[in-house]
XYZ file of N, CA and C in Angstrom:
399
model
N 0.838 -1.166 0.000
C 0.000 0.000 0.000
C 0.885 1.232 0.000
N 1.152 2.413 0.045
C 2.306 2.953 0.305
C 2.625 3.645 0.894
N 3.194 2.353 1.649
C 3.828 3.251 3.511
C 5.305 3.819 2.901
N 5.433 4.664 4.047
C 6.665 5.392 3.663
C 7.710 4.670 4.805
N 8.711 4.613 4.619
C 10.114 3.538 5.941
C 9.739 5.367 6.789
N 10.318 4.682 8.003
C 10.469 5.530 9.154
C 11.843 6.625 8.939
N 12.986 6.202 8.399
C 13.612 6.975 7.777
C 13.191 8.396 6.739
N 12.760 7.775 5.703
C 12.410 8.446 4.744
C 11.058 9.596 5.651
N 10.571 9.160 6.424
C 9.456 10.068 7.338
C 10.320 10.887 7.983
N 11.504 10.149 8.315
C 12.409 11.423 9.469
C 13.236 12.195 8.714
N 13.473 12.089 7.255
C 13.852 12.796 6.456
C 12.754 14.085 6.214
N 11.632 13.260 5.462
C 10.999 14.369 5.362
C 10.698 15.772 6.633
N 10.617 15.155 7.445
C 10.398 16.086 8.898
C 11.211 16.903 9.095
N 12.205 16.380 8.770
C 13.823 17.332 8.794
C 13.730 18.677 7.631
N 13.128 18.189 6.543
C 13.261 19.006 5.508
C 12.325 20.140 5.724
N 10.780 19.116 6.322
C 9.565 20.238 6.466
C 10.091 21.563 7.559
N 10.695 21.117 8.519
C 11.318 21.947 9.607
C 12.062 22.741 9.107
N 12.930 22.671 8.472
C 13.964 23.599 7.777
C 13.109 24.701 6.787
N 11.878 24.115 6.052
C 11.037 24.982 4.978
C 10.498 25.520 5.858
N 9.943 25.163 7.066
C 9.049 26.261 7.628
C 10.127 26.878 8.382
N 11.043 26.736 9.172
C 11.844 28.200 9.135
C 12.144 29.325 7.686
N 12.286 28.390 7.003
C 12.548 29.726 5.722
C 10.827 30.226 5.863
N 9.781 29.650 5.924
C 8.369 30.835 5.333
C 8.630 31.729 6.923
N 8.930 31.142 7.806
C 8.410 31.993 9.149
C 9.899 33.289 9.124
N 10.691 33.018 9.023
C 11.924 33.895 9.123
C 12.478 34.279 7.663
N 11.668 34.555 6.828
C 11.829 34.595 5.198
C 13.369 35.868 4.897
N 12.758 37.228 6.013
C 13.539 38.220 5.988
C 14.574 38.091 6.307
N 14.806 37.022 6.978
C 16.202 37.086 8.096
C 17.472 36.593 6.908
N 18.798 36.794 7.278
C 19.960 36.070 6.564
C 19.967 34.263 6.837
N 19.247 33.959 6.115
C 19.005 32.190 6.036
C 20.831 31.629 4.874
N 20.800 30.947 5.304
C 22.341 30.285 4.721
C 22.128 28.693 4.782
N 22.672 28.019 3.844
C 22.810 26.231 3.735
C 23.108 26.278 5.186
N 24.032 26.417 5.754
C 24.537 25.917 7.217
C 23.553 25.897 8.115
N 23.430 27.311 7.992
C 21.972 27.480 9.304
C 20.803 26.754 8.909
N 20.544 26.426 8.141
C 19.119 25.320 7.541
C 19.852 23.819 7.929
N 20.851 23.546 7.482
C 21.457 22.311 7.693
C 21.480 21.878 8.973
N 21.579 23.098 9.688
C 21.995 22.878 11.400
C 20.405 22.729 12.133
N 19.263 23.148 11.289
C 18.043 23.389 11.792
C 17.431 21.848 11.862
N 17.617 21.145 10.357
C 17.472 20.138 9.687
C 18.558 18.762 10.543
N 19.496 18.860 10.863
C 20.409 17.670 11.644
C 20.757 17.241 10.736
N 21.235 17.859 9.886
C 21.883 16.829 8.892
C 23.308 17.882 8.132
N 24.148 17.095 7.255
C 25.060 17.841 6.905
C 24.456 19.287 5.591
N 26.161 20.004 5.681
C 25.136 20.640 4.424
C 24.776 20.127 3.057
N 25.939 19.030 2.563
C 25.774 18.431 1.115
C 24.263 17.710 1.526
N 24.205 17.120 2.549
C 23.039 16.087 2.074
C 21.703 17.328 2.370
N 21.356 17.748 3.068
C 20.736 19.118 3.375
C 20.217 19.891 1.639
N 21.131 20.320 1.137
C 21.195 20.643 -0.049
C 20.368 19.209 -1.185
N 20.966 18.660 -1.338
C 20.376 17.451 -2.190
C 19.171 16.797 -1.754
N 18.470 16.668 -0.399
C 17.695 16.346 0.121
C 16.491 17.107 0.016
N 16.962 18.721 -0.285
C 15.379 19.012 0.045
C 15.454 19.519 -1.408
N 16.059 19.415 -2.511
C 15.805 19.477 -3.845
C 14.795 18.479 -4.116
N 15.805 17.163 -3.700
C 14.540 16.010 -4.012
C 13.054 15.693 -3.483
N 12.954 16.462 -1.806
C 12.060 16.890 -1.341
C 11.108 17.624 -2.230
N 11.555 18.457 -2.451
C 10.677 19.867 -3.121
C 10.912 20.363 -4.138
N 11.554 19.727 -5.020
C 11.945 20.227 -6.245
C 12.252 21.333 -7.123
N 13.034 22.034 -5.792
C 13.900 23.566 -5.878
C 15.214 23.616 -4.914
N 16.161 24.202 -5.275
C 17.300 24.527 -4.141
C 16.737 24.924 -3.130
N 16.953 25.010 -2.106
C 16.781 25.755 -0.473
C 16.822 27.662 -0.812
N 17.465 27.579 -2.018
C 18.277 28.917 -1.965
C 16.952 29.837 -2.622
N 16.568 28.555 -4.053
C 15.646 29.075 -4.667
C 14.178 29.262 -4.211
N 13.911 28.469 -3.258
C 12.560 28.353 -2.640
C 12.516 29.774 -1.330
N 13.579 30.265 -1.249
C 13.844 31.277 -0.178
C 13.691 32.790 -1.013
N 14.121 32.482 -2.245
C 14.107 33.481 -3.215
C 12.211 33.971 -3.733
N 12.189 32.512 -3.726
C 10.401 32.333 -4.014
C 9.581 32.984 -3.393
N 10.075 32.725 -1.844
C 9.168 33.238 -0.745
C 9.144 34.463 -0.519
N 10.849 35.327 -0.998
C 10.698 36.527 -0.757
C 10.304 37.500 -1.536
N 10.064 37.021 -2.983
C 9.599 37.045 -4.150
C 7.835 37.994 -3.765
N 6.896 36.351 -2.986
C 6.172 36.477 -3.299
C 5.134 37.239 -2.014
N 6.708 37.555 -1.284
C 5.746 38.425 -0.063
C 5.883 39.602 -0.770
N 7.140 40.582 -1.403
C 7.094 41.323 -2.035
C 6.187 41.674 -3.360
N 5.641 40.770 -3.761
C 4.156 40.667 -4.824
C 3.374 41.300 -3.462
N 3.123 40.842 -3.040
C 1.975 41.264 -1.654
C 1.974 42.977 -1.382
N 3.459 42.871 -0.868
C 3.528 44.473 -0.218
C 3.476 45.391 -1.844
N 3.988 45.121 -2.957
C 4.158 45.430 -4.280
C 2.679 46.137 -4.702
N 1.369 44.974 -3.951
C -0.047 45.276 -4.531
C -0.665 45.706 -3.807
N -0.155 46.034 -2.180
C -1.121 46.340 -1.291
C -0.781 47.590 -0.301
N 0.680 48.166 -0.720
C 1.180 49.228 0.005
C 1.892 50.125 -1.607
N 2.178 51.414 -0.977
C 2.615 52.478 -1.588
C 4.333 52.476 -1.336
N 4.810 51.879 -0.722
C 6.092 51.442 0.101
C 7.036 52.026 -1.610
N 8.168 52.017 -1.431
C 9.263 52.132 -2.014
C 9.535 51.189 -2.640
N 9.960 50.603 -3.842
C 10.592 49.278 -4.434
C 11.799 48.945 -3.388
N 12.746 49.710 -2.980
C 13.744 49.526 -2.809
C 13.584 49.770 -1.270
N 12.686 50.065 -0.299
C 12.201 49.712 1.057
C 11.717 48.033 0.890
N 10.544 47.932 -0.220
C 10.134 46.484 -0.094
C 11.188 45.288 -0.370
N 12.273 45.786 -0.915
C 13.750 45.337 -1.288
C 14.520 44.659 0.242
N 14.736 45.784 0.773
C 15.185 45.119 2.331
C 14.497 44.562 3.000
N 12.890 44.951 3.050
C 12.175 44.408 4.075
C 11.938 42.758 3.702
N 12.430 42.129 2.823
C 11.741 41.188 2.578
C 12.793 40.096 2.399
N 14.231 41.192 2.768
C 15.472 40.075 2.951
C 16.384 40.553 1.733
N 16.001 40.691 0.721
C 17.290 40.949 -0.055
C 18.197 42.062 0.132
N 19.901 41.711 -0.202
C 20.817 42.618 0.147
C 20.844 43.902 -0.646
N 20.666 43.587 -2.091
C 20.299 44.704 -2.918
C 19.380 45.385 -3.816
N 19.112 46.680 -4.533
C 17.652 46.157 -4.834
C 18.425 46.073 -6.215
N 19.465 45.531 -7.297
C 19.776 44.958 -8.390
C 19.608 43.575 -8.435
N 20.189 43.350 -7.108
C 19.909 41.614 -7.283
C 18.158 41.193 -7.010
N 17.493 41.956 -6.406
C 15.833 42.061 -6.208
C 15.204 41.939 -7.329
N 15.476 43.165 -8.033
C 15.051 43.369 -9.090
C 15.152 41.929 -10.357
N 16.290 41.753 -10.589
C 16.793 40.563 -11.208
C 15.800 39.456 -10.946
N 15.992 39.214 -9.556
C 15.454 37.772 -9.152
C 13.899 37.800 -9.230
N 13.375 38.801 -8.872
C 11.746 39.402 -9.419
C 11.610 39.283 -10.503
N 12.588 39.684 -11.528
C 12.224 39.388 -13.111
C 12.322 37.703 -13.314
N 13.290 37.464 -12.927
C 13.078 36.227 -13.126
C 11.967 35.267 -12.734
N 11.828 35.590 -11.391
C 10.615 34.010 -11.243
C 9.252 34.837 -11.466
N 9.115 36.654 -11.705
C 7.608 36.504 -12.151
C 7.455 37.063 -13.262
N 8.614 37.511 -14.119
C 8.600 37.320 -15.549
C 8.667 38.994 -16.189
N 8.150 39.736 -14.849
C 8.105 41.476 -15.281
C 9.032 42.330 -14.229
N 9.944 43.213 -14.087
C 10.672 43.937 -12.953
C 9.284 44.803 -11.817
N 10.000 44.562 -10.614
C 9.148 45.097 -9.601
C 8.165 45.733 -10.417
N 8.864 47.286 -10.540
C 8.098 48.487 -10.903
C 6.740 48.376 -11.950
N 7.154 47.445 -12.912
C 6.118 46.976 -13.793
C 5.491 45.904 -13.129
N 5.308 45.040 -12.367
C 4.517 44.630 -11.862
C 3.357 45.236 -10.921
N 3.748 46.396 -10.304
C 2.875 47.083 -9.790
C 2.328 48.127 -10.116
N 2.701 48.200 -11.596
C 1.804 49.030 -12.576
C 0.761 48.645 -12.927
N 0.753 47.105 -13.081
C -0.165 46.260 -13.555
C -0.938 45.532 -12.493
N -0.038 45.037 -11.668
C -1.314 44.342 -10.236
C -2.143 45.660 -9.704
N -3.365 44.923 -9.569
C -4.566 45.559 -8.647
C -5.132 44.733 -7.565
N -5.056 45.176 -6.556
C -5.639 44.455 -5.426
C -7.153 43.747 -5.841
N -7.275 42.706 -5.607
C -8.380 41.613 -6.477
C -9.122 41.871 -4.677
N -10.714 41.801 -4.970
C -11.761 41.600 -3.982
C -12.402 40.414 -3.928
N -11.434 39.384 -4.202
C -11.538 37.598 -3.928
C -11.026 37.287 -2.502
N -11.638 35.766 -2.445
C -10.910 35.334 -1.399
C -9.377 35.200 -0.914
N -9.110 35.186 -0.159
C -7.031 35.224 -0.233
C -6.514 34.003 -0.847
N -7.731 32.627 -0.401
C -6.917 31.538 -0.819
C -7.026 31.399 -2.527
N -8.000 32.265 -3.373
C -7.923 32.323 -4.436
C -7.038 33.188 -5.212
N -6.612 34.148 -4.192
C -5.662 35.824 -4.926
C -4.141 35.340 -4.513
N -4.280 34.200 -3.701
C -2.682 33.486 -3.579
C -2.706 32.400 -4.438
N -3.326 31.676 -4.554
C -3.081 30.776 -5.752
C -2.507 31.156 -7.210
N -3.524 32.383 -7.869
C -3.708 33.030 -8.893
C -2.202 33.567 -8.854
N -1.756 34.422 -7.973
C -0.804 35.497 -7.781
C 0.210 34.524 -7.485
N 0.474 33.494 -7.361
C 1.516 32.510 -6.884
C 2.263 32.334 -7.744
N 4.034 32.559 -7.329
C 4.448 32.974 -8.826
C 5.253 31.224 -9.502
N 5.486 31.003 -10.606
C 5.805 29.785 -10.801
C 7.074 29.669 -10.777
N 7.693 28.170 -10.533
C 8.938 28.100 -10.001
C 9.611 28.088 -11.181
């Protein structure tokens, strides 16, 4: 039927623990080590583990998250690009900018030319607005 080994469960647990520090502490300076050290495990396997877990780097799924809180503050505050830049963890707003173009396809500024705060439910305006990996 398909049980999972007790291993492979204490793997996953390890990994889930480590992802939910990155959504809960998204802003903070997150690093392989400090996830690795969260997780009990080394950093190579740490790294390779939660790829296969989740089918993104640690690095990239951190990028994701900060991505897509900045979509949020982007559609729902008047804030600064480059305030929503720090607040959301990144060191610069070139590399922000960049990594925004990349996983949602338009730079900050043009994205919030174009988003409008939607009068749907959240679990539908996060789905919709959820940017792809």
């Amino acid at each position: 039927m398909g049980c999972v080994s007790r291993a492979a469960e204490e793997t996953n647990r390890r990994m889930l623990r480590a992802r939910d520090a990155m959504d809960r502490a998204y802003a903070q300076p997150l690093d392989v080590p400090a996830l690795a050290r969260i997780a009990h495990v080394s950093q190579a396997h740490f790294t390779r583990t939660f790829r296969a877990t989740f089918g993104e780097t640690p690095h990239r799924y951190l990028q994701r998250r900060r991505v897509e809180r900045a979509m949020f503050l982007l559609r729902e505050s008047d804030r600064s690009v480059t305030d929503i830049c720090f607040e959301v963890g990144f060191g610069s707003p070139g590399t922000f900018s960049r990594t925004f173009r990349d996983i949602v396809g338009t730079s900050p500024r043009a994205y919030r030319g174009q988003a409008t705060a939607v009068d749907v439910p959240t679990c539908f305006a996060k789905a919709w607005m959820r940017p792809r990996a």
